[in-house]
Amino acid sequence: MHYQIRQGYWRSDTDAPVRAIDDIGLPGSTAVVGADFPGLRPTFLVAQGDEVTAGQVLFTDRNHSQIAHVAPCAGTVAQLEYGPRRTLSACVIKPVGKTTSAAQQVTPLDDSTDVSVRHVLQGRGMWPAFRTRPFGRTPAPDDRPFAIFVNAVQGAAAPDPHVVLDGRMEMFAKGADVLTKLTDGLVHVCQSKGAPLCPVTNRVRVTTFGGTMASALAGTHIDRLCPVQSGRQVWTVGYQDVVAIGHLFATGQYAADRVVAVGGPLLESPKLVRTILGARIADITANHIADGANPVFRSGTPLNAHEAVFLGRFDMQVTATPRPVSKVQASWKSWLSFTQGALIPTASLDRALAPRVLSVPLMRALSVGDSDAARRLGCLALVEEDVAILCRLCTSGADYRVLLRHVLDELMEDAA
């Protein structure tokens, strides 16, 4: 089945997709960043200066000790930082070398039951690849979703999944099959038009999406195929993480490699590079930006990019833009420039969200922190990436991603 999405922001890029992948090797540093896991409070099992191996447990979730976060590569723990209320800020690792695949022992892992699959995914660092709807958090160890959504739809300027999965289709199919052990429902593989990325079975369904940039959002797929309802939870996971899950169960080895699209006005043309999770963005782009440039690095999609030092856990795109020149203004002009404007309803706002949510009433509820009204309007079906377009179209200057996160956190606490 194919869905043509008409709501949302239409793509403006017309560049031909990049098909060659540059292998840039290990970055100078890599990190697990707390911003990717809201509210996570770590229990560190390593100390600054410790040597770690690829896949070694760095810390566990204090609330769920079964869920481990692991090192993406061998190296030295360079920095451990806490954020507010002892949440995770960052765990930085400086790579010291790369273990060759020939030296690694291939040991297939048990994927015959739900219990064995959960034990492996939680203890070997792959459980944090899942995110829940509602709330956009890492699932609890005992959660069982109504369905699982694998997002393999190519976004604007993002890597083409068919290119990324070239030579890895078997591992992707293996990973999709493993996911069926975690749910009694379907595993939905959502992709762009083209040859199916994996075999269709009675538990794995392939659906294609196209149209606006919203067609690449997991929230759009969920809205069309399995809308979030009271008491029903679904999970989302990226297609490159599904490959890593298949690789883990087939070989017993943790795979942290990630193909990332590198773009921005400081590059002559877009590039695809192969790096690892949490890589320092300056290292990813080092060979593609002219010497002497002073760029601002952003991680995420064009509509949901945020300034960052390290590649986001769920991101497959980074951009490099010129650093803006600061201008000195009179104090009263500076105050006016940061004053939030009025929310003016427009036709573009009404069509902004692909999920069937009333945009303007939701924006008003989020602006005043009315969590009850936001819940009635359907905010539980959304996460930050779904409302990023509102920040671009709205005249008020409000960041609806931050406002939505506050409301979701409040609703989650009330539901606990």
XYZ file of C-alpha atoms in Angstrom:
416
model
C 0.000 0.000 0.000
C 1.194 3.545 -0.760
C 0.323 6.771 1.077
C 0.793 10.136 -0.630
C 1.107 12.766 2.102
C -0.130 16.238 1.163
C -0.067 17.942 4.562
C 3.189 19.443 5.733
C 6.138 21.213 4.125
C 7.005 20.429 0.520
C 10.608 19.638 -0.313
C 12.651 22.407 -1.894
C 15.781 20.404 -2.727
C 16.215 19.202 -6.282
C 19.720 17.738 -6.054
C 20.283 14.229 -7.336
C 20.679 11.735 -4.480
C 24.249 10.926 -3.459
C 25.078 7.257 -3.959
C 28.787 7.017 -3.032
C 29.668 6.547 0.651
C 33.008 7.850 1.981
C 34.462 5.788 4.833
C 36.167 8.383 7.041
C 37.215 5.980 9.784
C 37.044 6.731 13.488
C 36.442 10.300 14.689
C 38.676 12.049 17.206
C 35.996 11.654 19.855
C 32.503 10.287 20.285
C 29.833 10.693 22.940
C 26.575 9.440 24.389
C 24.643 12.682 24.898
C 21.897 13.107 27.471
C 19.833 15.377 25.217
C 18.931 12.273 23.183
C 17.407 10.600 26.267
C 15.265 13.112 28.216
C 15.223 12.449 31.938
C 17.836 9.664 31.867
C 19.723 9.339 35.153
C 22.819 7.188 34.691
C 24.622 4.815 37.013
C 28.159 4.882 35.634
C 30.092 1.606 35.559
C 33.287 3.282 34.291
C 35.408 6.185 35.495
C 37.199 8.944 33.657
C 40.447 7.599 32.224
C 39.263 3.971 31.976
C 39.987 1.972 28.841
C 36.861 0.489 27.264
C 36.150 -1.882 24.386
C 33.497 -1.581 21.697
C 30.148 -2.668 23.130
C 31.290 -2.438 26.763
C 28.660 -1.113 29.179
C 29.337 2.506 30.140
C 26.313 3.085 32.354
C 22.826 1.817 33.064
C 19.533 3.607 33.573
C 19.134 4.279 37.296
C 15.404 3.591 37.101
C 15.820 0.450 34.977
C 19.153 -1.221 35.668
C 18.546 -3.801 32.918
C 18.924 -1.107 30.216
C 22.588 -0.611 29.329
C 24.264 2.079 27.248
C 27.482 0.887 25.670
C 30.653 2.272 24.092
C 30.409 2.660 20.305
C 34.137 1.955 19.925
C 37.256 1.028 21.829
C 38.926 3.970 23.527
C 39.472 5.966 26.685
C 36.713 7.547 28.750
C 37.620 11.228 28.431
C 34.704 12.912 30.162
C 31.717 12.082 32.341
C 29.262 14.914 32.889
C 26.004 15.142 34.817
C 23.214 17.546 33.944
C 20.480 19.035 36.162
C 19.065 16.676 38.818
C 21.841 14.131 38.123
C 20.595 13.449 34.614
C 23.086 12.556 31.901
C 24.864 15.411 30.151
C 27.532 13.519 28.175
C 29.861 10.535 28.298
C 32.778 11.252 25.932
C 35.161 8.611 24.581
C 38.399 9.172 22.668
C 38.953 6.229 20.290
C 42.376 4.558 20.449
C 42.100 2.033 17.635
C 39.834 -0.135 15.564
C 39.403 -3.837 16.103
C 39.449 -5.744 12.836
C 36.502 -7.966 12.065
C 38.883 -10.878 11.471
C 39.883 -10.813 15.153
C 36.315 -10.923 16.384
C 34.630 -14.208 17.126
C 31.265 -14.794 15.459
C 28.815 -16.139 18.026
C 25.115 -16.065 17.021
C 22.801 -15.129 19.883
C 19.512 -16.733 20.898
C 16.517 -15.000 19.316
C 13.970 -17.750 19.796
C 11.854 -16.123 22.509
C 10.727 -12.723 23.690
C 12.682 -13.161 26.940
C 15.971 -13.975 25.207
C 15.600 -11.115 22.716
C 14.860 -8.592 25.454
C 17.794 -9.821 27.533
C 20.196 -9.324 24.633
C 18.843 -5.959 23.471
C 18.771 -4.503 26.971
C 22.141 -5.827 28.093
C 24.029 -5.218 24.844
C 23.135 -1.587 24.216
C 20.409 -1.789 21.549
C 17.333 -1.133 23.709
C 17.896 2.678 23.658
C 17.389 2.565 19.861
C 13.621 2.272 20.478
C 11.357 5.213 21.243
C 7.792 5.030 22.468
C 4.646 6.746 21.303
C 3.286 8.348 23.377
C 5.955 10.394 25.218
C 8.989 9.698 22.972
C 11.031 7.907 25.660
C 13.053 4.700 25.855
C 10.618 1.818 26.579
C 10.553 0.265 30.038
C 12.092 -3.246 30.157
C 8.706 -4.996 30.417
C 6.755 -2.845 27.934
C 5.128 -4.705 25.054
C 4.077 -2.514 22.124
C 0.944 -2.892 20.065
C 3.132 -2.511 16.932
C 6.666 -1.518 15.940
C 7.450 0.994 13.181
C 10.720 0.899 11.257
C 11.323 4.243 9.532
C 13.134 3.766 6.205
C 11.536 6.643 4.282
C 14.142 8.916 2.709
C 13.850 12.442 4.072
C 14.988 15.629 2.360
C 18.774 15.454 1.793
C 18.937 12.272 3.887
C 20.801 9.097 2.878
C 18.940 6.806 0.491
C 18.094 3.635 2.471
C 18.588 1.501 -0.653
C 22.176 2.811 -0.886
C 22.858 2.423 2.846
C 21.469 -1.121 2.905
C 23.351 -2.270 -0.192
C 25.003 -5.521 0.885
C 23.162 -5.446 4.228
C 19.675 -6.520 3.212
C 20.129 -9.892 4.915
C 21.007 -8.253 8.243
C 18.077 -5.842 7.865
C 15.662 -8.731 7.260
C 17.173 -10.563 10.240
C 16.650 -7.499 12.438
C 13.039 -7.072 11.293
C 12.360 -10.724 12.122
C 13.856 -10.269 15.602
C 11.497 -7.347 16.218
C 8.481 -9.623 15.753
C 9.416 -11.329 19.049
C 8.829 -8.077 20.932
C 5.195 -7.533 19.916
C 2.031 -9.507 19.281
C 1.171 -7.075 16.504
C 2.825 -6.128 13.225
C 6.254 -4.792 12.427
C 5.632 -2.000 9.907
C 8.576 -1.303 7.586
C 7.825 2.151 6.155
C 9.888 3.101 3.107
C 9.921 5.260 -0.009
C 8.727 3.869 -3.319
C 10.925 1.147 -4.752
C 11.811 -2.481 -4.218
C 10.838 -3.786 -0.753
C 13.731 -3.560 1.698
C 12.842 -6.874 3.319
C 10.558 -9.859 2.682
C 6.890 -9.410 3.532
C 5.571 -11.998 5.996
C 2.460 -12.412 8.119
C 4.236 -10.385 10.840
C 6.248 -7.912 8.749
C 4.373 -5.475 6.509
C 6.014 -3.081 4.016
C 4.224 0.233 3.307
C 5.465 3.061 1.081
C 5.133 6.793 1.720
C 5.766 9.861 -0.430
C 4.821 13.522 -0.752
C 5.777 16.288 1.677
C 8.688 16.210 4.097
C 6.238 14.913 6.706
C 6.168 11.597 4.819
C 9.564 10.811 6.382
C 8.307 11.256 9.959
C 7.416 8.224 12.049
C 4.483 10.168 13.502
C 2.923 10.318 10.040
C 3.330 6.562 9.556
C 1.774 5.826 12.937
C -1.161 8.165 12.263
C -1.983 6.412 9.000
C -1.399 2.796 10.030
C -1.915 2.480 13.792
C -2.973 5.703 15.544
C -1.940 6.133 19.164
C -4.899 5.549 21.479
C -5.415 5.568 25.223
C -3.617 2.619 26.762
C -1.964 1.614 23.470
C 1.763 2.053 22.942
C 3.764 1.692 19.744
C 7.524 1.849 19.230
C 9.655 3.416 16.532
C 13.186 2.487 15.424
C 15.472 3.588 12.587
C 16.400 1.263 9.741
C 20.138 1.479 10.473
C 19.452 0.354 14.039
C 17.473 -2.606 12.657
C 20.603 -3.588 10.693
C 22.627 -3.328 13.912
C 20.085 -5.541 15.719
C 20.302 -8.155 12.970
C 24.098 -7.973 13.045
C 24.133 -8.373 16.836
C 22.041 -11.536 16.803
C 23.792 -13.000 13.749
C 27.361 -12.422 14.956
C 27.224 -11.477 18.636
C 29.018 -8.211 17.808
C 27.827 -4.684 18.564
C 27.774 -2.547 15.393
C 27.878 1.221 15.918
C 28.573 2.351 12.349
C 26.232 4.960 10.888
C 25.916 6.428 7.376
C 25.302 10.171 7.626
C 24.465 12.825 5.022
C 26.719 15.886 5.266
C 25.460 19.131 3.734
C 25.154 22.867 4.135
C 26.220 26.046 2.360
C 29.888 25.552 3.301
C 30.071 22.369 1.199
C 30.342 22.354 -2.574
C 28.005 19.347 -2.766
C 26.264 16.947 -0.363
C 28.236 13.914 0.819
C 27.519 10.555 2.422
C 30.025 9.439 5.039
C 30.316 6.322 7.152
C 31.132 7.054 10.778
C 29.964 5.794 14.203
C 27.233 6.733 16.663
C 27.854 9.958 18.553
C 30.802 11.022 16.402
C 32.122 14.559 16.795
C 30.574 16.497 13.908
C 33.717 18.536 13.255
C 35.533 15.251 12.527
C 32.752 14.040 10.223
C 32.949 17.192 8.126
C 36.713 17.824 8.379
C 37.540 16.698 4.831
C 34.603 18.507 3.233
C 34.948 22.082 4.545
C 37.543 24.598 3.409
C 40.374 25.481 5.808
C 39.770 28.649 7.776
C 36.000 28.302 7.839
C 34.308 28.902 11.177
C 31.097 26.883 10.828
C 28.147 26.225 13.073
C 27.372 22.496 13.147
C 23.831 21.181 13.359
C 22.566 17.639 13.815
C 19.174 16.513 12.542
C 16.817 17.016 9.624
C 16.532 20.404 7.881
C 13.348 21.211 9.818
C 14.483 19.753 13.152
C 18.194 20.485 13.246
C 19.806 21.678 16.471
C 23.247 23.114 17.128
C 25.425 20.285 18.359
C 28.982 19.115 18.911
C 28.245 15.405 18.535
C 25.996 13.477 16.148
C 22.570 12.868 17.711
C 21.680 9.264 18.540
C 18.697 9.264 16.165
C 20.087 11.630 13.516
C 21.357 10.774 10.029
C 22.067 14.298 8.786
C 24.515 17.037 9.753
C 24.920 20.501 8.263
C 27.629 23.135 8.404
C 26.542 26.757 8.110
C 28.508 30.021 8.396
C 28.677 31.455 11.883
C 26.445 34.529 12.082
C 28.113 37.868 12.694
C 26.916 39.381 15.951
C 25.513 42.892 15.753
C 25.526 45.363 18.620
C 22.087 46.853 19.174
C 20.711 49.423 21.532
C 19.315 47.856 24.693
C 15.663 48.585 23.914
C 16.043 47.215 20.382
C 17.660 44.062 21.787
C 14.732 43.608 24.154
C 12.244 44.006 21.315
C 14.098 41.483 19.149
C 13.645 38.788 21.787
C 10.023 39.551 22.635
C 7.681 36.762 21.578
C 5.251 37.857 18.880
C 1.614 37.030 18.336
C 0.383 33.692 17.061
C -1.395 34.554 13.809
C -3.446 31.663 12.343
C -2.702 31.064 8.679
C -3.630 28.472 6.075
C -0.065 27.134 6.093
C -0.331 26.420 9.830
C -3.599 24.555 9.307
C -1.857 22.252 6.801
C 1.445 22.006 8.683
C 0.960 18.745 10.603
C 0.463 15.474 8.759
C -1.092 13.686 11.777
C -4.742 14.573 12.069
C -4.260 17.237 14.744
C -5.682 20.767 14.798
C -2.475 22.806 14.570
C -3.503 26.246 15.807
C -5.520 25.113 18.872
C -2.649 22.780 19.774
C -0.116 25.616 19.452
C -2.197 27.782 21.764
C -2.454 24.982 24.337
C 1.293 24.368 24.211
C 2.054 28.097 24.484
C 0.199 28.400 27.807
C 1.199 24.953 29.083
C -2.363 23.600 29.126
C -1.503 19.904 29.184
C -5.130 18.734 29.469
C -6.178 20.648 26.354
C -3.044 19.511 24.505
C -3.846 15.897 25.364
C -7.408 16.239 24.089
C -6.063 17.773 20.867
C -3.791 14.771 20.251
C -0.332 15.758 21.499
C 0.322 12.210 22.719
C 0.731 11.158 19.089
C 3.540 13.681 18.595
C 7.196 14.174 19.481
C 9.522 17.097 18.852
C 10.284 16.289 15.213
C 6.573 16.313 14.343
C 6.056 19.931 15.460
C 9.391 21.342 14.256
C 7.687 22.738 11.149
C 5.506 24.938 13.382
C 8.610 26.790 14.599
C 9.389 27.816 11.024
C 5.869 28.833 10.027
C 4.621 30.518 13.193
C 5.008 34.285 13.618
C 5.295 34.088 17.412
C 8.880 32.837 17.493
C 7.991 30.130 20.036
C 9.893 26.832 20.016
C 7.060 24.305 19.971
C 9.504 21.416 20.321
C 10.477 22.595 23.805
C 6.875 23.416 24.711
C 5.703 19.969 23.581
C 8.440 18.242 25.618
C 7.336 20.089 28.769
C 3.728 19.013 28.240
C 4.644 15.390 27.428
C 6.824 15.148 30.546
C 3.982 16.506 32.684
C 1.470 14.074 31.178
C 3.876 11.165 31.663
C 4.328 12.025 35.342
C 0.554 12.174 35.767
C 0.177 8.771 34.090
C 2.838 7.115 36.265
